[in-house]
């Protein structure tokens, strides 16, 4: 039987080989965390390499994603579908072994990591998902859900503010099955961290309600084993195990220095490291006895089989619960969803009175939430303002782990990571609300959801200068362009209740990416529509108001500016002009329609086009072309009553008509 040091050295050897061959990568962290990894993955992780999707597997998140070769070494060694050829292809085009671990690219990777701080923060959401599902589905003798969520985390992640946000919540939520192993090597890219990371991290975590195991030698696997056992035994607090390590452990001249953080060791240093650790195998080979000792396939299959047998008995005793559990984990909507959604849209379309779209959104939630037990909402301390707390919302209770509504406090970024974690775990459709202008605080986590193709719904209200007196800090201008240019993100800016309802129901139906619902603070008129037009809302852009024959001019508008375009069109048609109004609540969906539809809505021959949106102009040029005009916000707003601001910045019927006449 190989020694534990030899087993850890297999990770070191593979990491050095792959990074040297790629001439790119981060050897320091895999070498430094190899012993911690040996302890966790051989002694504790409950997982089945043959089925990375097993519902009750332990989750493992490599928060310091630059240590990707550690992850790939573990996946290869334990028997996932990740071959030595994959290891050899590290960081090459189309390889499973991407530069940073990517969800859906390498089997066994639970989330895409690399943006420091997001891994541990997302793991908080996974650990919360586990507890919520356990309380909903476990029955006496049937622990359907009882896995751990493990995280490897470095100095960089713990410097990031988002980790503070999410770890604070984890402490408050008493997530006892969340266990983070901290690679405390005192090094980040610029060198020894004492000049920029000097607080007492363990004390900080204790203050947040974590159980902290201090001063573990991260190169002593027995000490790490003991710490993990201790952490597992503490069931009402998340645990942080502080593992003192040496970055690049084993590299004779570079260990302990920032120099091995992100540069290949090179042939000479690698050879010397292998010699010093007594590793004699050829590059990209692992001796059979070491490979055998790592192989987790048999134990993993047995663990899953045991769970499946238990689940079969559970299904016999509680058939409905078991079916519901399967549905939830598969991310399928309830059988009656289509009916529920159609009713909600129909009801919203019948709204007659002017109402803010944030209120329309809440009304839709009131109608759909009772049918969606997987829906888990929340807000970053703006529940009343953003309309996320529907009538059936029950606040999270961490004594019983019940509830479907989370008070995230003033933590937009942390809310986003927790939502991603809830979604990635399976069993939930998360949504969360804040003021649109503060979406910038959370922007990178919306981006992560888009990259990972996760169904997460952002409710972003108070969407323009319509915010009024709170002034320019609270008035979003450029946010919408940024979100619209984000690949795989869908941005809706509905103009009334009907569009808001379609947007919400389509967000629930979307399976492969985030949706941002941009809602107004102020009341908006309801637009009349035919059944056909209501159906066309689903296409993202459609003709809301038309003229006889070919239009001379087309207005394109979204949200609060649709009514303005409609009134301007009415004035122009009274003057004998032929004007069309296109409502474009979701550009991304419109762009995906076939060419014939897009041509029918925006005929290429009609060059006189005016876009109206109280946001930065950015995204509209491609719809209006160089011959068109955009009535937009070219500067930050101001503090004044909203009506005054719309007037001041040219969002008046008069100006919108004037812009058109200048084109005609
Ligand atoms: C949000 C974010 N900022 C910056 C980076 C670039 N970066 C990658 S690793 C790193 C330093 C991380 O230090 P630590 O976690 O201690 O890693 P170690 O050097 O110990 O491996 C930085 C700044 C990043 N990946 N993500
Ligand atoms: Mg470090």
XYZ file of C-alpha atoms and ligand atoms in Angstrom:
691
model
C 0.000 0.000 0.000
C 1.459 3.372 -0.994
C 1.999 5.955 1.722
C -0.318 8.942 1.980
C 2.564 11.161 0.891
C 2.935 9.082 -2.271
C -0.783 9.376 -2.946
C -0.621 13.154 -2.588
C 2.474 13.258 -4.760
C 0.468 11.745 -7.613
C -1.507 15.018 -7.649
C 1.725 16.968 -7.567
C 3.310 14.997 -10.402
C 0.270 15.236 -12.684
C -0.117 18.935 -11.963
C 3.519 19.731 -12.695
C 3.474 17.645 -15.896
C 0.268 19.156 -17.260
C 1.197 22.731 -16.413
C 4.705 22.360 -17.843
C 3.326 20.842 -21.043
C 0.711 23.595 -21.426
C 3.378 26.163 -20.565
C 0.558 27.784 -18.619
C -1.201 27.289 -15.318
C -0.908 27.545 -11.556
C 1.242 24.880 -9.887
C 1.540 26.499 -6.449
C -1.956 25.739 -5.169
C -2.255 22.111 -6.378
C 1.121 21.303 -4.858
C 0.238 23.104 -1.652
C -3.218 21.522 -1.268
C -2.339 17.990 -2.412
C -2.228 16.612 1.147
C -5.520 18.273 2.129
C -7.058 16.848 -1.029
C -5.799 13.352 -0.290
C -7.391 13.532 3.135
C -10.771 14.836 1.982
C -11.159 12.857 -1.216
C -9.895 9.524 0.025
C -11.263 9.679 3.541
C -14.521 11.563 3.390
C -15.983 12.458 0.008
C -19.137 10.473 -0.761
C -19.283 10.454 -4.533
C -19.611 8.092 -7.472
C -17.258 8.811 -10.378
C -19.616 6.866 -12.683
C -22.552 9.174 -11.873
C -21.558 12.764 -11.176
C -25.246 13.701 -11.042
C -26.243 11.446 -8.130
C -28.591 13.631 -6.108
C -27.154 12.951 -2.660
C -23.451 13.137 -3.543
C -21.243 15.363 -1.471
C -20.640 18.630 -3.271
C -17.057 19.772 -3.712
C -16.256 23.312 -4.803
C -12.740 24.421 -5.687
C -13.183 28.075 -4.846
C -9.601 28.925 -5.764
C -10.264 27.779 -9.319
C -6.737 28.539 -10.466
C -5.859 25.265 -8.729
C -7.688 23.513 -11.562
C -4.990 20.857 -11.985
C -5.734 19.732 -8.438
C -9.342 19.172 -9.473
C -8.453 17.374 -12.698
C -5.885 15.190 -10.920
C -8.545 14.196 -8.372
C -11.132 13.461 -11.044
C -8.671 11.410 -13.070
C -7.280 9.508 -10.113
C -10.626 8.657 -8.551
C -12.016 7.351 -11.844
C -14.187 10.022 -13.462
C -14.399 10.102 -17.239
C -11.263 12.210 -17.475
C -8.407 10.360 -19.141
C -4.682 10.872 -19.083
C -5.059 12.294 -22.589
C -7.410 14.881 -21.104
C -4.731 15.720 -18.532
C -2.196 16.043 -21.347
C -4.548 18.473 -23.130
C -4.741 20.808 -20.143
C -5.746 24.324 -21.205
C -6.030 23.453 -24.902
C -8.975 24.313 -27.159
C -12.014 22.098 -26.535
C -10.273 20.108 -23.791
C -12.276 18.954 -20.771
C -9.371 20.303 -18.748
C -10.082 23.999 -19.229
C -7.860 26.638 -17.646
C -10.275 26.984 -14.758
C -12.823 24.288 -13.874
C -15.933 24.754 -15.983
C -19.344 23.328 -15.252
C -20.439 20.877 -17.917
C -16.972 20.587 -19.403
C -15.265 18.199 -16.985
C -17.501 15.638 -15.232
C -17.496 16.111 -11.473
C -17.039 19.869 -11.597
C -19.961 21.295 -9.595
C -19.562 24.882 -10.733
C -17.335 27.106 -12.805
C -14.747 28.760 -10.576
C -11.959 31.242 -11.115
C -13.587 34.531 -10.114
C -12.238 34.484 -6.570
C -14.732 34.545 -3.734
C -17.639 33.188 -5.756
C -16.871 29.514 -5.146
C -17.234 29.524 -1.393
C -20.129 31.961 -1.647
C -21.982 29.750 -4.105
C -21.294 26.718 -1.923
C -23.307 28.506 0.774
C -26.313 28.279 -1.535
C -25.649 24.602 -2.192
C -25.462 23.885 1.521
C -28.697 25.782 2.128
C -30.376 23.820 -0.662
C -29.336 20.578 1.030
C -30.875 21.606 4.365
C -34.113 22.858 2.797
C -34.570 19.683 0.767
C -33.714 17.536 3.786
C -36.429 19.174 5.847
C -38.939 18.892 3.016
C -38.246 15.353 1.856
C -36.483 13.337 4.577
C -38.667 11.004 6.608
C -37.911 8.834 9.609
C -35.396 6.233 8.432
C -35.111 7.832 4.995
C -32.312 10.421 4.827
C -32.884 11.198 1.168
C -30.747 14.329 1.517
C -27.859 14.346 3.932
C -24.704 15.207 2.049
C -21.908 17.595 2.929
C -20.733 20.568 0.904
C -16.948 20.852 0.953
C -14.958 23.812 -0.260
C -11.295 24.450 -0.862
C -10.657 28.132 -0.485
C -7.540 30.311 -0.613
C -6.431 33.667 0.702
C -7.722 35.424 -2.393
C -11.269 34.136 -1.946
C -11.318 35.210 1.678
C -10.074 38.685 0.794
C -13.023 39.167 -1.551
C -16.015 41.015 -0.137
C -18.525 38.597 -1.570
C -17.153 35.799 0.602
C -17.807 37.972 3.628
C -21.393 38.546 2.481
C -22.158 34.895 1.896
C -20.202 33.480 4.839
C -22.021 35.873 7.139
C -25.286 34.378 5.885
C -23.919 30.830 6.265
C -23.222 31.509 9.927
C -26.658 33.008 10.481
C -28.200 30.058 8.672
C -26.259 27.560 10.836
C -25.180 25.525 7.835
C -23.488 22.724 9.733
C -22.914 20.587 6.672
C -20.799 23.246 4.978
C -17.094 22.602 5.559
C -14.430 24.854 4.077
C -10.763 23.947 4.097
C -8.675 27.090 3.936
C -5.347 26.897 2.118
C -3.641 29.369 4.431
C -0.304 29.759 2.696
C 0.067 33.501 3.318
C 0.852 34.035 -0.359
C -1.103 35.689 -3.134
C 0.139 36.967 -6.474
C 1.902 40.064 -5.183
C 3.800 38.130 -2.521
C 3.390 37.577 1.202
C -0.079 38.769 2.173
C 0.898 40.431 5.452
C 0.927 43.817 3.742
C -2.695 43.502 2.495
C -4.423 40.746 4.437
C -3.614 41.113 8.086
C -6.831 40.548 10.029
C -7.359 37.523 12.219
C -9.349 35.436 9.709
C -10.285 32.665 12.160
C -11.608 35.265 14.606
C -13.572 36.885 11.809
C -15.222 33.581 10.955
C -15.924 32.818 14.614
C -17.566 36.213 14.875
C -19.820 35.224 11.976
C -20.956 32.104 13.810
C -18.628 29.582 12.214
C -16.848 26.756 13.937
C -13.156 27.267 13.272
C -10.463 24.615 13.527
C -7.257 26.591 13.839
C -3.655 25.861 13.164
C -3.901 22.586 11.258
C -0.730 21.532 9.438
C -2.088 21.171 5.932
C 0.657 18.755 5.076
C -0.210 16.363 7.905
C -3.073 14.264 6.528
C -3.926 12.810 9.929
C -4.328 16.277 11.368
C -6.564 17.203 8.420
C -8.582 13.991 8.933
C -9.148 14.890 12.561
C -10.169 18.422 11.696
C -12.709 17.219 9.135
C -14.170 14.757 11.648
C -14.436 17.570 14.180
C -16.126 19.789 11.602
C -18.599 17.073 10.665
C -19.544 16.676 14.310
C -20.510 20.330 14.633
C -23.967 20.292 13.126
C -25.231 23.789 13.862
C -22.351 25.846 12.482
C -20.474 25.862 9.216
C -16.811 25.004 9.690
C -13.611 26.601 8.536
C -10.513 24.446 8.816
C -7.416 26.601 8.702
C -4.751 24.519 7.008
C -1.313 26.041 7.187
C 0.393 25.097 3.955
C 3.408 25.943 1.839
C 2.544 27.107 -1.661
C 4.271 24.914 -4.239
C 5.140 22.340 -1.564
C 7.785 20.016 -2.969
C 9.318 22.421 -5.477
C 12.902 22.753 -4.223
C 13.616 26.400 -5.005
C 10.156 27.866 -5.642
C 8.095 26.478 -2.751
C 6.904 29.146 -0.378
C 7.156 31.961 -2.892
C 4.622 33.750 -5.079
C 6.776 32.775 -8.054
C 5.076 29.376 -8.266
C 1.550 30.763 -7.985
C 0.876 31.178 -11.681
C 3.890 30.101 -13.733
C 4.930 26.598 -14.796
C 7.787 25.226 -12.701
C 9.717 24.264 -15.810
C 11.547 21.039 -16.632
C 14.440 21.528 -14.274
C 12.442 22.462 -11.169
C 9.890 19.750 -11.905
C 12.625 17.118 -12.231
C 14.216 18.273 -8.990
C 10.834 18.267 -7.220
C 10.115 14.718 -8.371
C 13.579 13.573 -7.340
C 13.153 15.124 -3.901
C 9.810 13.408 -3.376
C 11.091 10.107 -4.747
C 8.674 10.132 -7.680
C 10.271 8.029 -10.404
C 7.356 7.344 -12.768
C 7.490 8.729 -16.302
C 5.620 11.995 -16.934
C 1.849 11.509 -17.257
C 1.946 8.085 -15.672
C 0.797 6.970 -12.244
C 2.096 3.696 -10.784
C -0.619 1.029 -10.647
C -0.628 0.658 -6.862
C -1.107 4.391 -6.436
C -3.848 4.512 -9.068
C -5.604 1.575 -7.366
C -5.480 3.235 -3.995
C -7.104 6.365 -5.441
C -9.774 4.553 -7.446
C -13.147 5.502 -5.931
C -15.371 3.741 -8.443
C -16.233 0.654 -6.466
C -16.836 2.443 -3.195
C -18.729 5.174 -5.018
C -21.007 2.761 -6.833
C -21.686 0.937 -3.569
C -22.535 4.180 -1.778
C -24.911 5.219 -4.513
C -26.468 1.750 -4.626
C -27.096 1.883 -0.902
C -28.800 5.263 -1.321
C -30.828 4.022 -4.260
C -32.042 1.004 -2.341
C -33.073 3.318 0.459
C -34.778 5.610 -2.055
C -36.686 2.677 -3.543
C -38.063 1.837 -0.088
C -38.853 5.528 0.417
C -40.689 5.597 -2.899
C -42.740 2.589 -1.810
C -43.627 4.252 1.487
C -44.068 7.795 0.131
C -44.706 7.554 -3.612
C -45.837 11.154 -4.033
C -42.899 12.619 -2.142
C -40.466 10.477 -4.096
C -41.951 11.535 -7.423
C -41.879 15.154 -6.366
C -38.251 14.850 -5.245
C -37.299 13.440 -8.638
C -39.187 16.152 -10.488
C -37.605 18.886 -8.428
C -34.077 17.552 -8.819
C -34.600 17.150 -12.571
C -35.688 20.790 -12.811
C -38.973 19.868 -14.516
C -41.958 22.159 -14.020
C -45.167 20.786 -12.462
C -47.619 19.041 -14.764
C -50.159 21.878 -14.475
C -47.627 24.624 -15.183
C -48.840 25.534 -18.687
C -52.331 26.068 -17.318
C -51.098 28.126 -14.357
C -48.926 30.284 -16.603
C -51.682 30.871 -19.161
C -54.101 31.922 -16.418
C -51.577 34.333 -14.901
C -50.934 35.957 -18.279
C -54.632 36.155 -19.066
C -55.361 37.779 -15.727
C -52.523 40.294 -16.118
C -53.677 41.149 -19.636
C -57.061 42.059 -18.204
C -55.520 44.698 -15.922
C -57.076 48.020 -16.800
C -55.652 50.459 -14.287
C -52.159 51.929 -14.562
C -49.767 50.108 -12.275
C -45.990 49.967 -11.770
C -44.460 46.888 -13.392
C -42.824 46.024 -10.067
C -46.383 45.606 -8.791
C -47.412 43.706 -11.926
C -44.522 41.366 -11.199
C -45.656 40.811 -7.655
C -49.174 40.080 -8.861
C -47.826 37.444 -11.242
C -45.805 35.919 -8.407
C -48.932 35.765 -6.291
C -50.561 33.758 -9.058
C -47.726 31.392 -10.006
C -45.872 30.831 -6.736
C -48.502 28.548 -5.145
C -48.004 26.142 -8.046
C -44.200 26.207 -7.806
C -42.826 24.779 -4.561
C -39.356 25.009 -6.120
C -39.585 28.774 -6.346
C -37.391 30.335 -3.664
C -37.430 34.101 -3.538
C -35.723 36.852 -1.711
C -34.427 40.340 -1.763
C -31.397 42.306 -0.686
C -33.315 44.196 2.003
C -35.852 45.762 -0.358
C -38.682 43.245 -0.134
C -41.463 45.809 0.067
C -40.102 48.020 -2.699
C -39.226 45.444 -5.327
C -42.314 43.283 -4.990
C -40.564 39.965 -4.453
C -42.405 39.005 -1.263
C -45.605 37.564 -2.659
C -48.639 36.696 -0.592
C -47.545 33.065 -0.185
C -43.971 33.922 0.793
C -42.782 32.409 4.070
C -39.488 33.644 5.456
C -36.651 31.168 5.854
C -36.702 29.640 9.333
C -33.317 28.100 10.080
C -34.495 26.186 13.121
C -36.706 23.991 10.939
C -35.281 24.903 7.524
C -38.668 25.822 6.194
C -39.741 28.753 4.077
C -39.533 29.926 0.500
C -38.313 33.478 0.984
C -34.852 34.673 1.966
C -34.007 37.981 3.555
C -30.486 38.387 2.200
C -29.823 41.680 3.950
C -27.974 44.357 2.023
C -25.873 41.895 0.020
C -26.580 41.984 -3.710
C -23.503 40.013 -4.773
C -23.888 37.486 -1.977
C -27.558 37.044 -2.886
C -26.492 36.223 -6.433
C -23.986 33.605 -5.357
C -26.486 31.963 -3.028
C -29.063 31.918 -5.819
C -26.535 30.292 -8.149
C -25.745 27.744 -5.454
C -29.411 26.906 -4.834
C -29.857 26.441 -8.565
C -26.678 24.411 -9.096
C -27.558 22.092 -6.244
C -30.863 21.214 -7.851
C -34.385 21.365 -6.494
C -34.943 25.114 -6.729
C -35.738 28.006 -9.024
C -34.246 30.993 -7.216
C -35.205 34.619 -7.759
C -34.027 37.708 -5.981
C -34.711 41.408 -6.129
C -32.945 44.679 -5.661
C -32.866 48.135 -7.212
C -31.706 47.891 -10.814
C -28.912 50.394 -10.279
C -27.294 48.066 -7.737
C -27.210 45.155 -10.139
C -23.682 46.379 -10.825
C -22.733 45.156 -7.362
C -23.785 41.702 -8.470
C -22.887 41.891 -12.141
C -20.183 39.252 -12.124
C -22.402 36.662 -10.520
C -25.117 37.250 -13.115
C -22.305 36.653 -15.592
C -21.431 33.401 -13.830
C -25.052 32.268 -14.111
C -24.955 33.106 -17.819
C -21.694 31.201 -18.370
C -22.988 28.212 -16.414
C -26.401 28.388 -18.145
C -28.321 28.537 -14.867
C -31.999 29.403 -14.422
C -31.846 32.293 -11.963
C -34.288 35.189 -12.038
C -33.259 38.714 -11.115
C -36.004 41.197 -10.281
C -34.453 44.620 -10.876
C -36.812 47.464 -10.149
C -36.744 51.270 -10.012
C -35.468 51.077 -13.517
C -34.848 54.638 -14.700
C -34.997 58.337 -13.906
C -38.558 57.408 -12.988
C -37.015 56.787 -9.562
C -37.163 60.549 -9.161
C -36.040 62.295 -6.000
C -33.446 59.723 -4.902
C -31.231 61.154 -7.615
C -28.491 59.956 -9.967
C -27.014 57.345 -7.620
C -30.340 55.530 -7.704
C -31.214 56.065 -11.361
C -29.928 53.312 -13.645
C -28.644 54.501 -17.019
C -25.993 52.241 -18.496
C -26.827 49.009 -16.626
C -29.222 47.755 -19.262
C -26.640 47.917 -22.063
C -24.174 45.917 -19.988
C -26.719 43.250 -19.211
C -27.905 43.071 -22.820
C -24.387 42.565 -24.136
C -23.821 39.665 -21.752
C -24.073 36.453 -23.785
C -26.821 34.070 -22.731
C -28.485 36.625 -20.497
C -32.095 37.606 -21.153
C -33.163 41.113 -20.232
C -36.861 42.000 -20.134
C -38.176 45.526 -19.708
C -41.944 45.099 -19.791
C -44.251 48.020 -20.517
C -47.281 46.798 -18.567
C -48.836 43.926 -16.651
C -49.317 41.661 -19.655
C -45.702 41.910 -20.747
C -44.578 41.494 -17.132
C -46.576 38.289 -16.841
C -45.195 36.856 -20.064
C -41.687 37.793 -18.935
C -42.112 36.109 -15.556
C -43.583 32.926 -16.958
C -40.904 32.684 -19.629
C -38.232 33.229 -16.982
C -39.609 30.259 -15.077
C -39.656 28.206 -18.263
C -36.126 29.116 -19.323
C -33.819 26.217 -18.544
C -30.465 27.417 -19.734
C -29.651 30.835 -18.385
C -30.524 33.795 -16.198
C -33.324 36.282 -16.815
C -33.293 39.894 -15.631
C -36.711 41.482 -15.162
C -36.332 45.250 -15.318
C -39.349 46.813 -13.654
C -40.568 50.345 -13.134
C -41.111 52.127 -9.869
C -43.797 54.368 -11.324
C -47.218 53.451 -12.663
C -47.458 52.573 -16.356
C -50.561 52.535 -18.548
C -51.932 49.181 -19.719
C -51.676 48.663 -23.470
C -54.600 47.095 -25.331
C -53.689 43.962 -27.326
C -55.314 41.327 -29.462
C -54.833 37.692 -28.515
C -52.351 37.435 -31.354
C -50.339 40.366 -30.035
C -50.366 38.902 -26.553
C -48.931 35.698 -27.984
C -46.325 37.716 -29.881
C -44.928 39.153 -26.640
C -43.157 35.808 -26.342
C -41.100 36.731 -29.393
C -39.418 39.582 -27.518
C -40.494 42.295 -29.969
C -43.779 42.776 -31.804
C -46.051 45.305 -33.456
C -48.097 46.905 -30.736
C -49.745 49.612 -32.842
C -49.796 49.776 -36.614
C -50.898 51.906 -39.549
C -52.515 51.056 -42.877
C -49.968 49.808 -45.401
C -46.233 50.240 -45.138
C -45.189 52.545 -42.303
C -43.175 55.671 -43.016
C -41.653 55.532 -39.590
C -41.222 53.007 -36.791
C -40.996 53.751 -33.115
C -39.256 51.108 -31.038
C -39.704 51.400 -27.312
C -39.542 49.443 -24.079
C -41.015 49.697 -20.616
C -42.131 53.119 -19.467
C -41.407 54.653 -22.881
C -43.882 52.495 -24.808
C -46.798 54.715 -23.834
C -44.810 57.726 -24.969
C -44.218 56.153 -28.377
C -47.900 55.246 -28.639
C -48.980 58.822 -27.932
C -46.417 60.224 -30.357
C -47.638 57.809 -33.027
C -51.208 58.939 -32.402
C -50.241 62.572 -32.911
C -48.387 61.774 -36.093
C -51.196 59.711 -37.536
C -53.571 62.553 -36.780
C -51.299 64.540 -39.079
C -51.689 61.849 -41.749
C -48.394 60.098 -41.086
C -48.103 56.316 -41.232
C -46.409 55.221 -38.048
C -45.846 51.836 -36.402
C -44.989 51.207 -32.756
C -42.899 48.171 -31.914
C -42.707 47.124 -28.304
C -39.386 45.374 -27.706
C -39.393 44.075 -24.131
C -36.654 41.491 -24.757
C -34.106 42.163 -27.511
C -32.380 38.812 -27.012
C -35.561 36.901 -27.825
C -36.417 39.133 -30.760
C -32.950 38.550 -32.224
C -33.586 34.819 -32.097
C -36.747 34.980 -34.235
C -36.481 33.905 -37.841
C -35.575 36.478 -40.456
C -39.097 36.598 -41.887
C -40.603 37.546 -38.551
C -37.959 40.173 -37.844
C -38.451 41.612 -41.332
C -42.213 41.693 -40.816
C -41.802 43.678 -37.596
C -38.943 45.898 -38.734
C -39.054 46.016 -42.561
C -35.573 46.835 -43.797
C -36.970 49.329 -46.306
C -38.261 51.518 -43.498
C -35.218 53.505 -42.478
C -36.935 56.216 -40.460
C -36.783 54.684 -37.000
C -36.778 56.205 -33.552
C -35.943 54.167 -30.460
C -37.165 55.511 -27.143
C -35.772 54.167 -23.906
C -34.849 56.071 -20.750
C -31.526 54.256 -20.592
C -28.165 54.706 -22.329
C -28.523 54.458 -26.111
C -25.916 51.693 -26.660
C -27.966 48.702 -27.716
C -30.441 50.530 -30.001
C -28.156 51.467 -32.863
C -28.407 48.024 -34.374
C -32.203 48.416 -34.592
C -32.440 52.008 -35.787
C -29.334 52.073 -37.998
C -27.325 55.142 -38.885
C -30.393 56.842 -40.344
C -32.292 56.484 -37.102
C -32.581 58.422 -33.872
C -32.515 57.380 -30.256
C -34.195 59.235 -27.458
C -32.085 58.049 -24.558
C -30.211 59.093 -21.445
C -26.860 60.527 -22.436
C -25.821 61.494 -18.911
C -26.523 60.636 -15.277
C -29.916 61.675 -14.036
C -30.693 64.170 -11.319
C -32.555 64.551 -8.090
C -36.051 65.848 -8.787
C -39.608 64.579 -9.115
C -39.751 61.985 -11.880
C -42.144 63.979 -14.060
C -39.764 66.899 -14.114
C -36.870 64.599 -15.080
C -38.681 62.920 -17.973
C -39.536 66.347 -19.274
C -36.025 67.712 -18.787
C -34.350 64.796 -20.550
C -36.645 64.857 -23.564
C -38.982 62.000 -22.755
C -42.020 63.967 -23.851
C -44.522 63.342 -26.617
C -43.459 66.637 -28.094
C -39.810 65.660 -28.380
C -40.511 62.130 -29.553
C -42.754 63.565 -32.292
C -40.125 66.157 -33.165
C -37.412 63.515 -33.567
C -39.658 61.623 -35.958
C -40.613 64.649 -38.018
C -36.953 65.501 -38.505
C -36.482 62.072 -40.087
C -39.542 62.241 -42.316
C -12.137 38.169 -8.561
C -10.758 37.841 -8.999
N -9.796 38.776 -8.925
C -8.547 38.504 -9.339
C -8.236 37.285 -9.853
C -6.825 36.997 -10.337
N -6.146 36.097 -9.373
C -6.102 34.781 -9.563
S -5.361 33.965 -8.304
C -5.067 35.406 -7.481
C -4.365 35.379 -6.141
C -4.995 34.408 -5.253
O -4.324 34.233 -4.069
P -4.587 32.891 -3.263
O -6.002 32.570 -3.274
O -3.923 33.039 -1.954
O -3.894 31.803 -4.164
P -2.467 31.139 -4.018
O -1.483 32.097 -4.626
O -2.213 30.918 -2.595
O -2.581 29.910 -4.817
C -5.557 36.486 -8.202
C -5.426 37.889 -7.755
C -9.282 36.332 -9.932
N -9.092 35.127 -10.436
N -10.502 36.631 -9.482
Mg -2.586 32.025 -0.876
